[in-house]
Short mmCIF file of C-alpha atoms in Angstrom, two decimals:
data_model
loop_
_atom_site.label_atom_id
_atom_site.label_comp_id
_atom_site.label_asym_id
_atom_site.label_seq_id
_atom_site.Cartn_x
_atom_site.Cartn_y
_atom_site.Cartn_z
CA MET A 29 20.07 -16.16 2.97
CA PRO A 30 17.03 -18.17 4.05
CA SER A 31 16.26 -21.47 2.37
CA THR A 32 13.63 -21.77 -0.37
CA SER A 33 10.98 -22.69 2.15
CA SER A 34 12.06 -19.85 4.41
CA GLN A 35 11.92 -17.46 1.50
CA LYS A 36 8.32 -18.42 0.84
CA SER A 37 7.56 -17.77 4.47
CA VAL A 38 9.15 -14.36 4.20
CA GLY A 39 7.07 -13.73 1.10
CA SER A 40 3.89 -14.34 2.91
CA SER A 41 5.50 -12.53 5.71
CA VAL A 42 5.26 -9.83 3.28
CA MET A 43 2.16 -9.56 5.33
CA ASP A 44 3.10 -11.68 8.34
CA PRO A 45 6.85 -12.06 8.86
CA ASN A 46 6.65 -13.87 12.17
CA GLU A 47 5.41 -17.33 13.10
CA PRO A 48 2.26 -18.45 11.24
CA PRO A 49 -0.91 -18.21 13.33
CA VAL A 50 -2.41 -21.23 15.03
CA GLY A 51 -4.95 -22.99 12.84
CA LYS A 52 -3.47 -21.70 9.59
CA VAL A 53 -5.03 -23.36 6.56
CA GLU A 54 -2.53 -25.01 4.22
CA VAL A 55 -3.32 -23.81 0.70
CA SER A 56 -1.39 -23.53 -2.54
CA GLY A 57 -0.09 -20.09 -3.38
CA ASP A 58 0.22 -16.84 -1.48
CA GLY A 59 -1.93 -13.80 -2.15
CA ALA A 60 0.40 -11.30 -0.50
CA PRO A 61 2.74 -10.70 -3.50
CA LEU A 62 -0.28 -10.02 -5.73
CA GLY A 63 -1.64 -7.55 -3.22
CA LEU A 64 1.72 -5.83 -2.91
CA CYS A 65 2.17 -5.60 -6.68
CA ALA A 66 -1.32 -4.15 -7.07
CA PHE A 67 -0.57 -1.64 -4.34
CA ALA A 68 2.86 -0.79 -5.75
CA LEU A 69 1.81 -0.22 -9.35
CA SER A 70 -1.22 1.89 -8.46
CA THR A 71 0.79 3.90 -5.95
CA PHE A 72 3.63 4.39 -8.44
CA VAL A 73 1.38 5.82 -11.15
CA LEU A 74 -0.64 8.07 -8.84
CA SER A 75 2.52 9.30 -7.11
CA LEU A 76 3.99 10.37 -10.44
CA PHE A 77 0.91 12.50 -10.94
CA ASN A 78 1.20 13.90 -7.41
CA ALA A 79 4.84 14.75 -8.12
CA GLN A 80 3.66 16.40 -11.36
CA ALA A 81 6.13 14.37 -13.41
CA MET A 82 6.21 15.41 -17.09
CA GLY A 83 3.95 18.31 -16.14
CA ILE A 84 0.89 16.08 -15.68
CA LYS A 85 -1.36 17.32 -12.89
CA ILE A 86 -4.67 15.55 -13.57
CA PRO A 87 -4.69 12.06 -11.97
CA ASN A 88 -7.89 10.73 -13.55
CA ILE A 89 -6.06 8.14 -15.66
CA ALA A 90 -5.24 6.40 -12.38
CA VAL A 91 -8.93 5.72 -11.76
CA SER A 92 -8.84 2.54 -13.86
CA LEU A 93 -5.91 1.24 -11.81
CA ALA A 94 -7.59 2.29 -8.59
CA LEU A 95 -10.69 0.29 -9.42
CA PHE A 96 -9.36 -2.87 -10.99
CA TYR A 97 -5.78 -3.45 -9.84
CA GLY A 98 -5.12 -1.43 -6.72
CA GLY A 99 -8.74 -1.89 -5.69
CA LEU A 100 -10.27 -5.18 -6.83
CA ALA A 101 -7.12 -7.29 -7.20
CA GLN A 102 -5.68 -6.12 -3.89
CA PHE A 103 -8.98 -6.66 -2.09
CA LEU A 104 -9.19 -10.21 -3.43
CA ALA A 105 -5.59 -10.82 -2.36
CA GLY A 106 -6.60 -9.74 1.13
CA CYS A 107 -9.48 -12.20 1.08
CA TRP A 108 -6.96 -14.91 0.14
CA GLU A 109 -4.88 -13.94 3.16
CA PHE A 110 -8.01 -14.50 5.25
CA VAL A 111 -8.21 -18.05 3.89
CA THR A 112 -4.60 -18.70 4.91
CA GLY A 113 -5.24 -17.37 8.41
CA ASN A 114 -3.05 -14.28 8.03
CA THR A 115 -4.88 -11.63 10.04
CA PHE A 116 -2.42 -8.82 9.35
CA GLY A 117 -2.32 -9.52 5.62
CA MET A 118 -6.10 -9.66 5.45
CA THR A 119 -6.44 -6.38 7.34
CA ALA A 120 -3.82 -4.51 5.32
CA LEU A 121 -4.66 -5.73 1.82
CA THR A 122 -8.44 -5.57 2.05
CA SER A 123 -8.23 -2.13 3.67
CA TYR A 124 -5.89 -0.66 1.07
CA GLY A 125 -7.92 -2.35 -1.64
CA ALA A 126 -10.94 -0.52 -0.26
CA PHE A 127 -8.86 2.67 -0.15
CA TRP A 128 -8.20 2.46 -3.87
CA LEU A 129 -11.83 1.68 -4.64
CA SER A 130 -12.98 4.66 -2.57
CA PHE A 131 -10.32 6.88 -4.10
CA GLY A 132 -11.46 5.94 -7.59
CA ALA A 133 -15.05 6.71 -6.62
CA ILE A 134 -14.09 10.30 -5.81
CA PHE A 135 -13.23 10.91 -9.48
CA ILE A 136 -16.28 9.13 -10.94
CA ASP A 137 -18.97 11.69 -11.73
CA SER A 138 -21.87 9.32 -11.06
CA PHE A 139 -20.93 9.17 -7.38
CA GLY A 140 -21.37 12.93 -7.18
CA ILE A 141 -18.65 13.37 -4.55
CA VAL A 142 -16.74 16.22 -6.18
CA ALA A 143 -19.93 17.76 -7.57
CA ALA A 144 -21.32 18.08 -4.05
CA TYR A 145 -18.52 20.52 -3.22
CA GLU A 146 -18.83 22.49 -6.43
CA LYS A 147 -22.38 23.72 -5.90
CA SER A 148 -21.27 27.13 -4.67
CA GLU A 149 -18.16 29.22 -4.08
CA GLU A 150 -18.49 28.64 -0.33
CA THR A 151 -18.28 24.86 -0.60
CA VAL A 152 -15.44 24.62 -3.14
CA PRO A 153 -12.68 25.21 -0.53
CA GLN A 154 -14.23 22.49 1.61
CA LEU A 155 -13.19 19.86 -0.93
CA LYS A 156 -9.50 20.37 -0.13
CA ASN A 157 -10.10 20.06 3.60
CA ALA A 158 -12.34 17.04 3.08
CA LEU A 159 -9.61 15.32 1.08
CA GLY A 160 -7.18 16.28 3.83
CA PHE A 161 -9.33 14.55 6.45
CA TYR A 162 -9.63 11.52 4.15
CA LEU A 163 -5.86 11.22 3.75
CA LEU A 164 -5.20 11.95 7.43
CA ALA A 165 -7.47 9.08 8.45
CA TRP A 166 -5.50 6.72 6.22
CA ALA A 167 -2.27 8.03 7.72
CA ILE A 168 -3.51 7.11 11.19
CA PHE A 169 -4.53 3.65 10.00
CA THR A 170 -1.15 3.15 8.33
CA PHE A 171 0.66 4.20 11.50
CA ILE A 172 -1.25 1.53 13.43
CA LEU A 173 -0.19 -1.10 10.90
CA TRP A 174 3.40 0.17 10.98
CA LEU A 175 3.53 -0.55 14.71
CA ASN A 176 2.91 -4.20 13.81
CA THR A 177 5.92 -4.32 11.48
CA LEU A 178 8.60 -3.42 14.02
CA LYS A 179 9.56 -7.10 14.33
CA SER A 180 9.28 -7.95 10.63
CA THR A 181 11.93 -7.08 8.05
CA VAL A 182 13.67 -3.79 7.33
CA ALA A 183 12.03 -3.46 3.92
CA PHE A 184 8.56 -4.31 5.22
CA CYS A 185 8.88 -1.87 8.11
CA ALA A 186 10.23 0.83 5.79
CA LEU A 187 7.30 0.26 3.42
CA PHE A 188 4.67 1.14 5.99
CA PHE A 189 6.69 3.99 7.46
CA CYS A 190 7.18 5.60 4.05
CA LEU A 191 3.50 5.12 3.28
CA PHE A 192 2.57 6.76 6.57
CA VAL A 193 4.73 9.80 5.82
CA THR A 194 3.35 9.91 2.26
CA PHE A 195 -0.20 10.17 3.56
CA ILE A 196 0.87 12.87 6.03
CA LEU A 197 2.51 14.94 3.30
CA LEU A 198 -0.47 14.58 0.96
CA ALA A 199 -2.90 15.48 3.75
CA ALA A 200 -0.80 18.51 4.67
CA GLY A 201 -0.74 19.51 1.02
CA GLU A 202 -4.54 19.44 0.87
CA PHE A 203 -4.99 21.37 4.11
CA SER A 204 -2.42 24.04 3.27
CA GLN A 205 -2.98 23.94 -0.50
CA LYS A 206 0.79 24.03 -0.95
CA THR A 207 1.91 22.25 -4.10
CA ALA A 208 5.38 21.58 -2.68
CA LEU A 209 3.97 19.30 0.03
CA ALA A 210 1.86 17.36 -2.45
CA ARG A 211 4.84 16.93 -4.76
CA ALA A 212 6.99 15.76 -1.85
CA GLY A 213 4.29 13.23 -1.05
CA GLY A 214 4.37 12.12 -4.67
CA VAL A 215 8.14 11.59 -4.62
CA LEU A 216 7.95 9.60 -1.39
CA GLY A 217 5.03 7.65 -2.83
CA VAL A 218 7.23 6.53 -5.72
CA ILE A 219 9.83 5.35 -3.22
CA THR A 220 7.10 3.53 -1.29
CA ALA A 221 5.97 1.76 -4.46
CA ILE A 222 9.51 0.62 -5.25
CA ILE A 223 9.89 -0.82 -1.74
CA ALA A 224 6.56 -2.64 -2.13
CA TRP A 225 7.76 -4.18 -5.40
CA TYR A 226 10.98 -5.24 -3.69
CA VAL A 227 9.06 -6.97 -0.90
CA ALA A 228 6.78 -8.63 -3.47
CA LEU A 229 9.84 -9.91 -5.33
CA ALA A 230 11.14 -11.34 -2.07
CA GLY A 231 7.89 -13.27 -1.81
CA THR A 232 8.02 -14.76 -5.30
CA ALA A 233 11.71 -15.29 -6.12
CA THR A 234 13.11 -18.74 -5.32
CA THR A 235 16.15 -20.74 -6.38
CA THR A 236 14.01 -22.48 -9.00
CA ASN A 237 12.73 -19.41 -10.83
CA SER A 238 15.22 -16.59 -10.32
CA TYR A 239 18.95 -15.91 -10.24
CA PHE A 240 18.28 -12.90 -8.04
CA ARG A 241 16.71 -13.28 -4.61
CA PRO A 242 16.29 -10.10 -2.57
CA ILE A 243 17.88 -10.16 0.85
CA SER A 244 15.35 -9.94 3.67
CA ILE A 245 17.06 -8.22 6.59
CA PRO A 246 15.20 -8.99 9.83
CA MET A 247 14.23 -6.38 12.35
CA PRO A 248 15.30 -7.03 15.97
CA GLY A 249 13.04 -9.62 17.53
CA ASN A 250 11.95 -11.27 14.27
CA VAL A 251 11.39 -14.88 15.34
CA ALA A 252 11.20 -16.14 11.74
CA PHE A 253 14.97 -15.69 11.31
CA LYS A 254 16.15 -17.09 14.62
CA ASN A 255 16.27 -20.72 13.56
#
């Protein structure tokens, strides 16, 4: 088990598990756990809707989370990672924060996104394919980030891999209009959210505030655990 100081490093490694970058600014606090919690909670709720838990199929209640927690809070956490010099954390958190903001905008009538596809019977089917392209693009982006976690921790690497597969399943569900694929994406999304919460806990739990400290298992080549 890493020391308290090591654990804090792993917490920020939540977004950068290897050696801190040159010129890193020393500041109090770490924005990564906030960003991960915002991501996890928003993903958890939306994924329950995608899985059609309790028979709920309309995800509009998740718009408030998408805007204020998954969107705004996560985006600000990414900006904080920029201050600390964590390039990966900044890229991931601000990008997924923007994802949630853009996702919320889809369901806000004043943006007119859905309405643009409902003008005629010919354009209605295009909405599913458009959402498929949207989700596929985020899958590609997530895959790129996953490649940068192969020397992090098992949980962190698993987080991005599960998220990548989640996006693929949801995109496939939109393209094929098969509910089973969307529900599978919802189930995997719940698992992804739980992993994100676990990693966030690893970044906040210390010997001074918790009796339980998650074990951070390093991936091969993780230099943060070699000393």
